[in-house]
Short mmCIF file of C-alpha atoms in Angstrom, two decimals:
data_model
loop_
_atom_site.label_atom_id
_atom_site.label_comp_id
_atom_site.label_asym_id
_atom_site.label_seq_id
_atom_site.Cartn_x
_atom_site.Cartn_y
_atom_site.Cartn_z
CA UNK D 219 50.34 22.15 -2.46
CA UNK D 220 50.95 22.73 -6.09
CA UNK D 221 49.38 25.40 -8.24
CA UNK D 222 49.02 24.48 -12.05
CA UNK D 223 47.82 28.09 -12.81
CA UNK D 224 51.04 29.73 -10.85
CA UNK D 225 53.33 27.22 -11.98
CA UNK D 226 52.19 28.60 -15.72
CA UNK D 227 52.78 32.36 -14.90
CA UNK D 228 56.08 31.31 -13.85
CA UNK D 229 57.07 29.22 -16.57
CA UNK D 230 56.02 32.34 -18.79
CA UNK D 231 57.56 35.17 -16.28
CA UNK D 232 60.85 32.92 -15.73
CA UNK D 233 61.45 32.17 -20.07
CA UNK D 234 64.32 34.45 -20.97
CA UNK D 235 63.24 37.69 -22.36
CA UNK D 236 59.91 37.99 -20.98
CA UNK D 237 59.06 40.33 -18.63
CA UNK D 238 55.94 42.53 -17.14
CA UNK D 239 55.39 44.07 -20.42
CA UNK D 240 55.78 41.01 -23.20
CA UNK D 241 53.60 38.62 -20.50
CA UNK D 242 50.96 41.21 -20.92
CA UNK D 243 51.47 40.96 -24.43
CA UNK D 244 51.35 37.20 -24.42
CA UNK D 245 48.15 37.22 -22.13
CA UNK D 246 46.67 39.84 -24.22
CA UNK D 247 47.24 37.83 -27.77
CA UNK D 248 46.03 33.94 -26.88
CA UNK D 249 43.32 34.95 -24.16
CA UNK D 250 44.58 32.79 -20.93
CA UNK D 251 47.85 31.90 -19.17
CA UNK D 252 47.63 28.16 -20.05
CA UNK D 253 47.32 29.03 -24.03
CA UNK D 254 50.24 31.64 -23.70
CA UNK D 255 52.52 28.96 -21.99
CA UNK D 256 51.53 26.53 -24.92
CA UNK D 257 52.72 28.55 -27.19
CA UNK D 258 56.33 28.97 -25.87
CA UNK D 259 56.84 25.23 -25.56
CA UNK D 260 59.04 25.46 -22.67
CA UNK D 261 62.05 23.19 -22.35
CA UNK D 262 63.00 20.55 -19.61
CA UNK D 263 64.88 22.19 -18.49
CA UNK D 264 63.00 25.68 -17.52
CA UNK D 265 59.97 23.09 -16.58
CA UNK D 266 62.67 22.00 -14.33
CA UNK D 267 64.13 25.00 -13.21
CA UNK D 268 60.62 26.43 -12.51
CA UNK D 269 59.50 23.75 -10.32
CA UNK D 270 62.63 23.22 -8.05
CA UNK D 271 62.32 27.41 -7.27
CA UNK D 272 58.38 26.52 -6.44
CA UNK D 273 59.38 23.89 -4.25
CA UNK D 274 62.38 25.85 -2.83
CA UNK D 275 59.72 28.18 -2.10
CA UNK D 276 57.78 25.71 0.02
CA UNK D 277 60.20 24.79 2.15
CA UNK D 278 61.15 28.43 3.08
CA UNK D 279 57.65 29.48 3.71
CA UNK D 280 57.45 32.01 1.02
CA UNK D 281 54.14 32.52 -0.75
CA UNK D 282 53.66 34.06 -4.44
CA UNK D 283 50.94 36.64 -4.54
CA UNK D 284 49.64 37.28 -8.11
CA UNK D 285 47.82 40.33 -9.18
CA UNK D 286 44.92 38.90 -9.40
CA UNK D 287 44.60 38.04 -5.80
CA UNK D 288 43.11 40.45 -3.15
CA UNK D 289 46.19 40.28 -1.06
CA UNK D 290 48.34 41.95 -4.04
CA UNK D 291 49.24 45.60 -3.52
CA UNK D 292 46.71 47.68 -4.87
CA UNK D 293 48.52 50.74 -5.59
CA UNK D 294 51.31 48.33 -7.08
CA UNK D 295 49.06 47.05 -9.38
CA UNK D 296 47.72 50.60 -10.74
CA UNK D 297 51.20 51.03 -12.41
CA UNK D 298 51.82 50.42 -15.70
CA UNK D 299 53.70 47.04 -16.54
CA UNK D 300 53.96 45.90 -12.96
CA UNK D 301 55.05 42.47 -11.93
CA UNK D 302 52.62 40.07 -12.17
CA UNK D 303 54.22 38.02 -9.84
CA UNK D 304 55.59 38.89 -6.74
CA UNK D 305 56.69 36.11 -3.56
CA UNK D 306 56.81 37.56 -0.22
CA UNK D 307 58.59 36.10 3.10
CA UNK D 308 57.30 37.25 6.51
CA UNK D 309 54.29 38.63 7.39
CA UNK D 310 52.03 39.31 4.32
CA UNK D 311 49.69 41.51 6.17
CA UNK D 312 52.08 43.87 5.87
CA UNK D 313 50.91 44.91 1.89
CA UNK D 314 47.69 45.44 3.18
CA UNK D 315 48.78 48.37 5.19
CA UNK D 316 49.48 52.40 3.97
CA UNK D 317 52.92 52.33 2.46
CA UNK D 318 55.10 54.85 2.48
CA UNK D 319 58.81 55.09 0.58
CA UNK D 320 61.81 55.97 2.43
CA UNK D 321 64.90 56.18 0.21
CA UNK D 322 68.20 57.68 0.41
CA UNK D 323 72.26 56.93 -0.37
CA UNK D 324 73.92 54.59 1.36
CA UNK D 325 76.51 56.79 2.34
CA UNK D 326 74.29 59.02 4.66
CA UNK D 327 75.40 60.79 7.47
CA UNK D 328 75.16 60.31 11.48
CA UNK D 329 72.27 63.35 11.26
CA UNK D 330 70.86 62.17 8.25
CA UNK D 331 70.19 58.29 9.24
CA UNK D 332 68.93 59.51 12.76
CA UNK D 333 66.15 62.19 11.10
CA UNK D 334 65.40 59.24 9.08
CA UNK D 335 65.24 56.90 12.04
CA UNK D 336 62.80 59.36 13.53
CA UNK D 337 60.97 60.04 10.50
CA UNK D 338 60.51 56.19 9.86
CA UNK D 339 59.23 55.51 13.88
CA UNK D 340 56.63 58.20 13.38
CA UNK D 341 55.44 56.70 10.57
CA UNK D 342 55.06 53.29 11.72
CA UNK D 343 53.13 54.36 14.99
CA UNK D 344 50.63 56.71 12.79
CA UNK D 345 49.58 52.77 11.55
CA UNK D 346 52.06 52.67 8.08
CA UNK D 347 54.39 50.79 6.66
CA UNK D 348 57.70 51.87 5.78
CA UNK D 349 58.79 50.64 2.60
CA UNK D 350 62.49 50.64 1.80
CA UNK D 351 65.67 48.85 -0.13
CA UNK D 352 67.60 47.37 2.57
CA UNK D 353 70.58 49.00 1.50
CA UNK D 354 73.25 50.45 3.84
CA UNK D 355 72.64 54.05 4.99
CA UNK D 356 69.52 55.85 4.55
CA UNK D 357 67.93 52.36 3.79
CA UNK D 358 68.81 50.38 6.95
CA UNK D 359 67.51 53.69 9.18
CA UNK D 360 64.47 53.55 8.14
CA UNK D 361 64.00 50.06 8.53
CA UNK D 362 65.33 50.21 11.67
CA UNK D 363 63.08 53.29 12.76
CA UNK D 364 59.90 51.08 11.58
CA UNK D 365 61.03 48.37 13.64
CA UNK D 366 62.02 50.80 16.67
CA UNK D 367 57.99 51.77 16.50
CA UNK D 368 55.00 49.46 18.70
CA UNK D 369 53.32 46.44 16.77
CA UNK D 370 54.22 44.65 13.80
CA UNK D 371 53.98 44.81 9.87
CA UNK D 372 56.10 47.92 10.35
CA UNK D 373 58.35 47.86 7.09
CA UNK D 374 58.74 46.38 4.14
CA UNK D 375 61.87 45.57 2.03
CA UNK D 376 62.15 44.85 -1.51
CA UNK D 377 64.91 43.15 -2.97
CA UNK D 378 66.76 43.11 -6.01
CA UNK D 379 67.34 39.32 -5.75
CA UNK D 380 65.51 36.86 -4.69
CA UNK D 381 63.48 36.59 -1.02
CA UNK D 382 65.89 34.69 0.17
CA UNK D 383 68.90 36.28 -0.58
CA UNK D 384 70.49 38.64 2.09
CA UNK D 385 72.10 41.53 0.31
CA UNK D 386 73.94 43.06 1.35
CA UNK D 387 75.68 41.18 3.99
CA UNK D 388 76.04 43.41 6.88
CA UNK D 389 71.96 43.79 7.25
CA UNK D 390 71.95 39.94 7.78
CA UNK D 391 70.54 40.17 11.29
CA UNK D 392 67.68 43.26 9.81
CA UNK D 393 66.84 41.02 7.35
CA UNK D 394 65.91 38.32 9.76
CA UNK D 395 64.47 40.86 12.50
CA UNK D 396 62.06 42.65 9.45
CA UNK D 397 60.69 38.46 8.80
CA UNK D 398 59.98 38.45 12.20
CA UNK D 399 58.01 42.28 12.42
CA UNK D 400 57.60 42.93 8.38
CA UNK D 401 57.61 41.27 5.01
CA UNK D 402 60.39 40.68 2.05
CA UNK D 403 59.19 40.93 -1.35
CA UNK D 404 60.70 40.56 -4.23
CA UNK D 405 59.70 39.95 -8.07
CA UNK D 406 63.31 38.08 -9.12
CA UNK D 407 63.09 34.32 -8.91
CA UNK D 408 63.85 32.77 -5.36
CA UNK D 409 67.02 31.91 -5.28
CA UNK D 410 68.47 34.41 -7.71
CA UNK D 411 71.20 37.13 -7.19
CA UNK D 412 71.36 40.90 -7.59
CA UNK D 413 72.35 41.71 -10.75
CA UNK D 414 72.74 45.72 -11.74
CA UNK D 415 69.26 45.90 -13.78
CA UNK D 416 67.29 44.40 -11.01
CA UNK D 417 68.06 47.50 -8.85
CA UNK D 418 66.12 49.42 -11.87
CA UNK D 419 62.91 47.20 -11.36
CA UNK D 420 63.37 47.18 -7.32
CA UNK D 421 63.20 51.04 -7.28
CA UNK D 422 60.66 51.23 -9.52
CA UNK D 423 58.31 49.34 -7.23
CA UNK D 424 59.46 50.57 -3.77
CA UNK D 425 58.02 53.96 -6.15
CA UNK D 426 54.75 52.02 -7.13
CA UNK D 427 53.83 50.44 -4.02
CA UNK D 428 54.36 53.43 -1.49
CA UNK D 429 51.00 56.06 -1.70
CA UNK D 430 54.42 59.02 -0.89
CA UNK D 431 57.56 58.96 -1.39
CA UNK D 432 60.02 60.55 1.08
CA UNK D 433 63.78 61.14 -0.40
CA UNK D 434 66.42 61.56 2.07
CA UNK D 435 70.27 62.10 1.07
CA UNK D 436 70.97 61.54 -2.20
CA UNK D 437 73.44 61.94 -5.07
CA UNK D 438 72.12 63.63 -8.39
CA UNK D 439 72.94 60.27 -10.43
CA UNK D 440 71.63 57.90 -7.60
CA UNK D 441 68.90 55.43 -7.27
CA UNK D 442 67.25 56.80 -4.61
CA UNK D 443 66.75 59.66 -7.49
CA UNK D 444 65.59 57.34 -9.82
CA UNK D 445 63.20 56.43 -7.18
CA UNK D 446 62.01 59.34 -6.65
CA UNK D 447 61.52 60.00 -10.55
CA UNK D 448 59.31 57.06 -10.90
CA UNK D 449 57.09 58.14 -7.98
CA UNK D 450 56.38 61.47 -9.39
CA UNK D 451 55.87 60.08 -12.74
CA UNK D 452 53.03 57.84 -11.11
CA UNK D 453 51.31 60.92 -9.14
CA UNK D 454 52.43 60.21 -5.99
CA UNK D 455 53.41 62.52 -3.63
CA UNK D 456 56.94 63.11 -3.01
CA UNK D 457 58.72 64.92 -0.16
CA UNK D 458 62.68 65.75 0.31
CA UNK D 459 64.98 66.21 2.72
CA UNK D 460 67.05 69.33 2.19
CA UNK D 461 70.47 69.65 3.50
CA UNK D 462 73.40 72.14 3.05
CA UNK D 463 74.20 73.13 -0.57
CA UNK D 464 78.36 71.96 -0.23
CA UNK D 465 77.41 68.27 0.49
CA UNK D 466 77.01 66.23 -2.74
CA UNK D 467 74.68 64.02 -1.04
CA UNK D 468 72.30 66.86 -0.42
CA UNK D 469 72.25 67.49 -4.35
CA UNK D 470 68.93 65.28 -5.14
CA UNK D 471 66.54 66.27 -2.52
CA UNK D 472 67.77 69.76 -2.97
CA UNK D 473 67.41 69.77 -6.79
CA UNK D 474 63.80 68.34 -6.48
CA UNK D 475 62.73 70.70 -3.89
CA UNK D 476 63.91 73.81 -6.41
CA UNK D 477 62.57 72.14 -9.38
CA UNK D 478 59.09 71.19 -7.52
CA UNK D 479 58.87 68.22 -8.08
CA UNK D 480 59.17 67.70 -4.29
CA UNK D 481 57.73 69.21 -0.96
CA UNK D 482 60.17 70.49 1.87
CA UNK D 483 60.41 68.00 4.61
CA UNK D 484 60.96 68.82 7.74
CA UNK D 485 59.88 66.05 10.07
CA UNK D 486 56.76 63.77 11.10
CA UNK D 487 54.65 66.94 12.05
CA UNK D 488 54.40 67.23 8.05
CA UNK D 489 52.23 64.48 8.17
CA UNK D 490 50.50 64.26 11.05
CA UNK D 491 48.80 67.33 13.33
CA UNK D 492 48.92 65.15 16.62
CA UNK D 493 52.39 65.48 16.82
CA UNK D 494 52.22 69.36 16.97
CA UNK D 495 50.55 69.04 19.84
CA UNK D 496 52.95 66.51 21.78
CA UNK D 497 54.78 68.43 24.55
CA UNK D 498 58.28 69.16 24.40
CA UNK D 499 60.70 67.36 26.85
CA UNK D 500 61.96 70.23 29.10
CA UNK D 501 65.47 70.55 28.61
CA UNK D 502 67.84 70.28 31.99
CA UNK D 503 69.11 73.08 33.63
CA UNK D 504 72.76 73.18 33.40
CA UNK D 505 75.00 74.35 36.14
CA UNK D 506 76.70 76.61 33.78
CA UNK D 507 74.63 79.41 31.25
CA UNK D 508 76.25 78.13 28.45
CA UNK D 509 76.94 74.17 28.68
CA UNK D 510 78.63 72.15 26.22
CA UNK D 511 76.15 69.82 25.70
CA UNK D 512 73.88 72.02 24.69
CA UNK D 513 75.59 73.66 22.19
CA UNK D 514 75.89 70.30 20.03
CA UNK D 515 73.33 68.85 17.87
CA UNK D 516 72.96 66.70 14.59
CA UNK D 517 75.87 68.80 12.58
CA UNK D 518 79.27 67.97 13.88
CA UNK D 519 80.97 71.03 15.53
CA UNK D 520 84.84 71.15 16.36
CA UNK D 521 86.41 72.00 19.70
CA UNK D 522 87.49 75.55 18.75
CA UNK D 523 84.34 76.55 17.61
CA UNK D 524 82.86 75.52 20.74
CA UNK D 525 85.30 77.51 22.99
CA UNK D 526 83.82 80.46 21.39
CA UNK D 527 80.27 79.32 21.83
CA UNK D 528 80.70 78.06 25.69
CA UNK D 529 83.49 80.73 26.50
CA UNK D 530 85.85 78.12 27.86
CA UNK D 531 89.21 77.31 27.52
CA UNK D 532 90.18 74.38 25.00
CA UNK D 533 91.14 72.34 28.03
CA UNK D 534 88.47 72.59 30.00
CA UNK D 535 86.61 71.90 26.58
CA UNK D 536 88.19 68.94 26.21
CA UNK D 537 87.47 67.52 29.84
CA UNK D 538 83.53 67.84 29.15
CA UNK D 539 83.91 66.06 26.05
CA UNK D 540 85.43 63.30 27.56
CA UNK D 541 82.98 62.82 30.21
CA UNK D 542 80.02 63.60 27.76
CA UNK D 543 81.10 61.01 25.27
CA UNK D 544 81.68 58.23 27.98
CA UNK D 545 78.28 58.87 28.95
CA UNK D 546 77.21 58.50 25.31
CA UNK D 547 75.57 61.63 24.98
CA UNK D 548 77.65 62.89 22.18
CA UNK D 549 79.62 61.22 19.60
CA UNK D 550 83.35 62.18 17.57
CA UNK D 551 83.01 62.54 13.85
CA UNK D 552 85.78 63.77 11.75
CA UNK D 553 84.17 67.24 11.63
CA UNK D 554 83.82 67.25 15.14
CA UNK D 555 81.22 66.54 17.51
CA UNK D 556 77.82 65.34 17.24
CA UNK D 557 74.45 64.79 19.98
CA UNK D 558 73.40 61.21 20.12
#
């Protein structure tokens, strides 16, 4: 069904060179969204152009939410100059739920992803939504530890591009499995590619919509940074994940944490006091005092280090591994060895 008073905002929102800020402008200066599109006497061809994305829209049953509808994000809304606009595919309930941002580089590592893949699950069972990028890395763990969690409207991903643009690539099957459990949302025009200053906007809002922000890895001049700027600058809570001082990609969470502007993370039972009182798994006895196995965990050791640590020989070292890594308990890095 067609919406004369959408179809205006996006005739205004879609002329070139108006944005969040000059549409408030516009609105501001003639009083109403029909007098503010009169004024820029639109084209054919944006007319056009406007009304085949609407009914592109339609056919991909993706629904515009403007901000002054219940159903847009609250918190979203409380930021200065946010979209007005925003189209969501999937399951809209999931903007009515407690957001929170999970961002981090793309180039994370095995131990990283997985405390993020935790960290994400917990979330998602405690009744939020976990509101991320879609990028490689850090982005696609905590997506995927949303999903991993009971029930649906688990995560959220906002694009750069338009809702129905899969970027990048290789999260093609997340991107359809979040439609099923979550929600896409976007502010670009459906249809419309990533382009480098979208990225700007899409962090800003993953910032904006999320009541905390939780940053994992991350490079000093990264996004996820940038991210994590714009949530502190809006008063939102933000939490990092530290990591050892010789890895670049420990540089932003580590820098925020010294500069506090961020809180020390160290896993769900920040957040939530139940899971202090979960009880541990008992660990199995192994025939041997010191087994392998247990002397690996999320930071890759080599094989001579663990001779010294199991007080075996590098051969009989080696045998274990083998066994323990066809049983997929463990898993070769370049560094060495790490548990799965």
């Amino acid at each position: 069904m067609f919406c004369e008073a959408l179809f205006h905002k996006l005739l205004i929102l879609r002329t070139p060179g108006i944005g969040p800020v000059k549409y408030a402008q516009l609105l501001e200066r003639f009083g109403s969204v029909a007098l503010a599109v009169e004024s820029l006497r639109a084209d054919q061809a944006l007319v056009d152009s406007v009304r085949r994305e609407m009914d592109l829209a339609q056919q991909l049953g993706i629904i515009y939410i403007c901000d002054d509808q219940p159903e847009y994000p609250k918190l979203l809304k409380n930021i200065k100059n946010h979209p007005p606009v925003i189209s969501v595919r999937g399951n809209t309930n999931a903007l009515r739920k407690p957001a929170v941002g999970i961002v981090g580089t793309r180039h994370a590592t095995a131990a990283g992803m997985r405390f993020v893949h935790e960290l994400a699950c917990g979330f998602a069972s405690h009744g939020y939504t976990v509101v991320s990028g879609m990028a490689m890395g850090t982005d696609t763990a905590a997506h995927n530890g949303a999903l991993a969690a009971h029930g649906n409207e688990n995560t959220i991903a906002v694009l750069a591009a338009g809702v129905d643009y899969i970027w990048p690539l290789e999260n093609e099957r997340l991107y359809h499995y979040i439609l099923e459990r979550g929600a896409v949302v976007s502010e670009m025009p459906v249809g419309s590619k990533p382009i480098a200053n979208n990225f700007i906007q899409r962090n800003r809002w993953v910032a904006g919509i999320s009541e905390k922000l939780i940053l994992g890895e991350a490079d000093l001049k990264s996004g996820s940074m940038a991210t994590a700027e714009f949530a502190h600058d809006y008063g939102r809570p933000v939490f990092a994940i530290p990591g050892h001082p010789s890895d670049a990609r420990s540089s932003g969470p580590n820098r925020l944490i010294k500069q506090g502007k961020a809180i020390l993370c160290g896993g769900i039972f920040d957040f939530f006091d139940d899971e202090m009182q979960k009880p541990k798994p008992k660990a199995q006895e192994s025939k041997t005092e010191n087994h392998v196995l247990d002397k690996i965990g999320n930071i890759p050791v080599s094989e001579s280090v663990l001779t010294e640590l199991v007080k075996k020989d590098i051969a009989e070292i080696k045998r274990e591994l083998v066994v323990l890594e066809l049983a997929g308990k463990i898993k070769k890095l370049d560094a060495g060895y790490v548990k799965i």
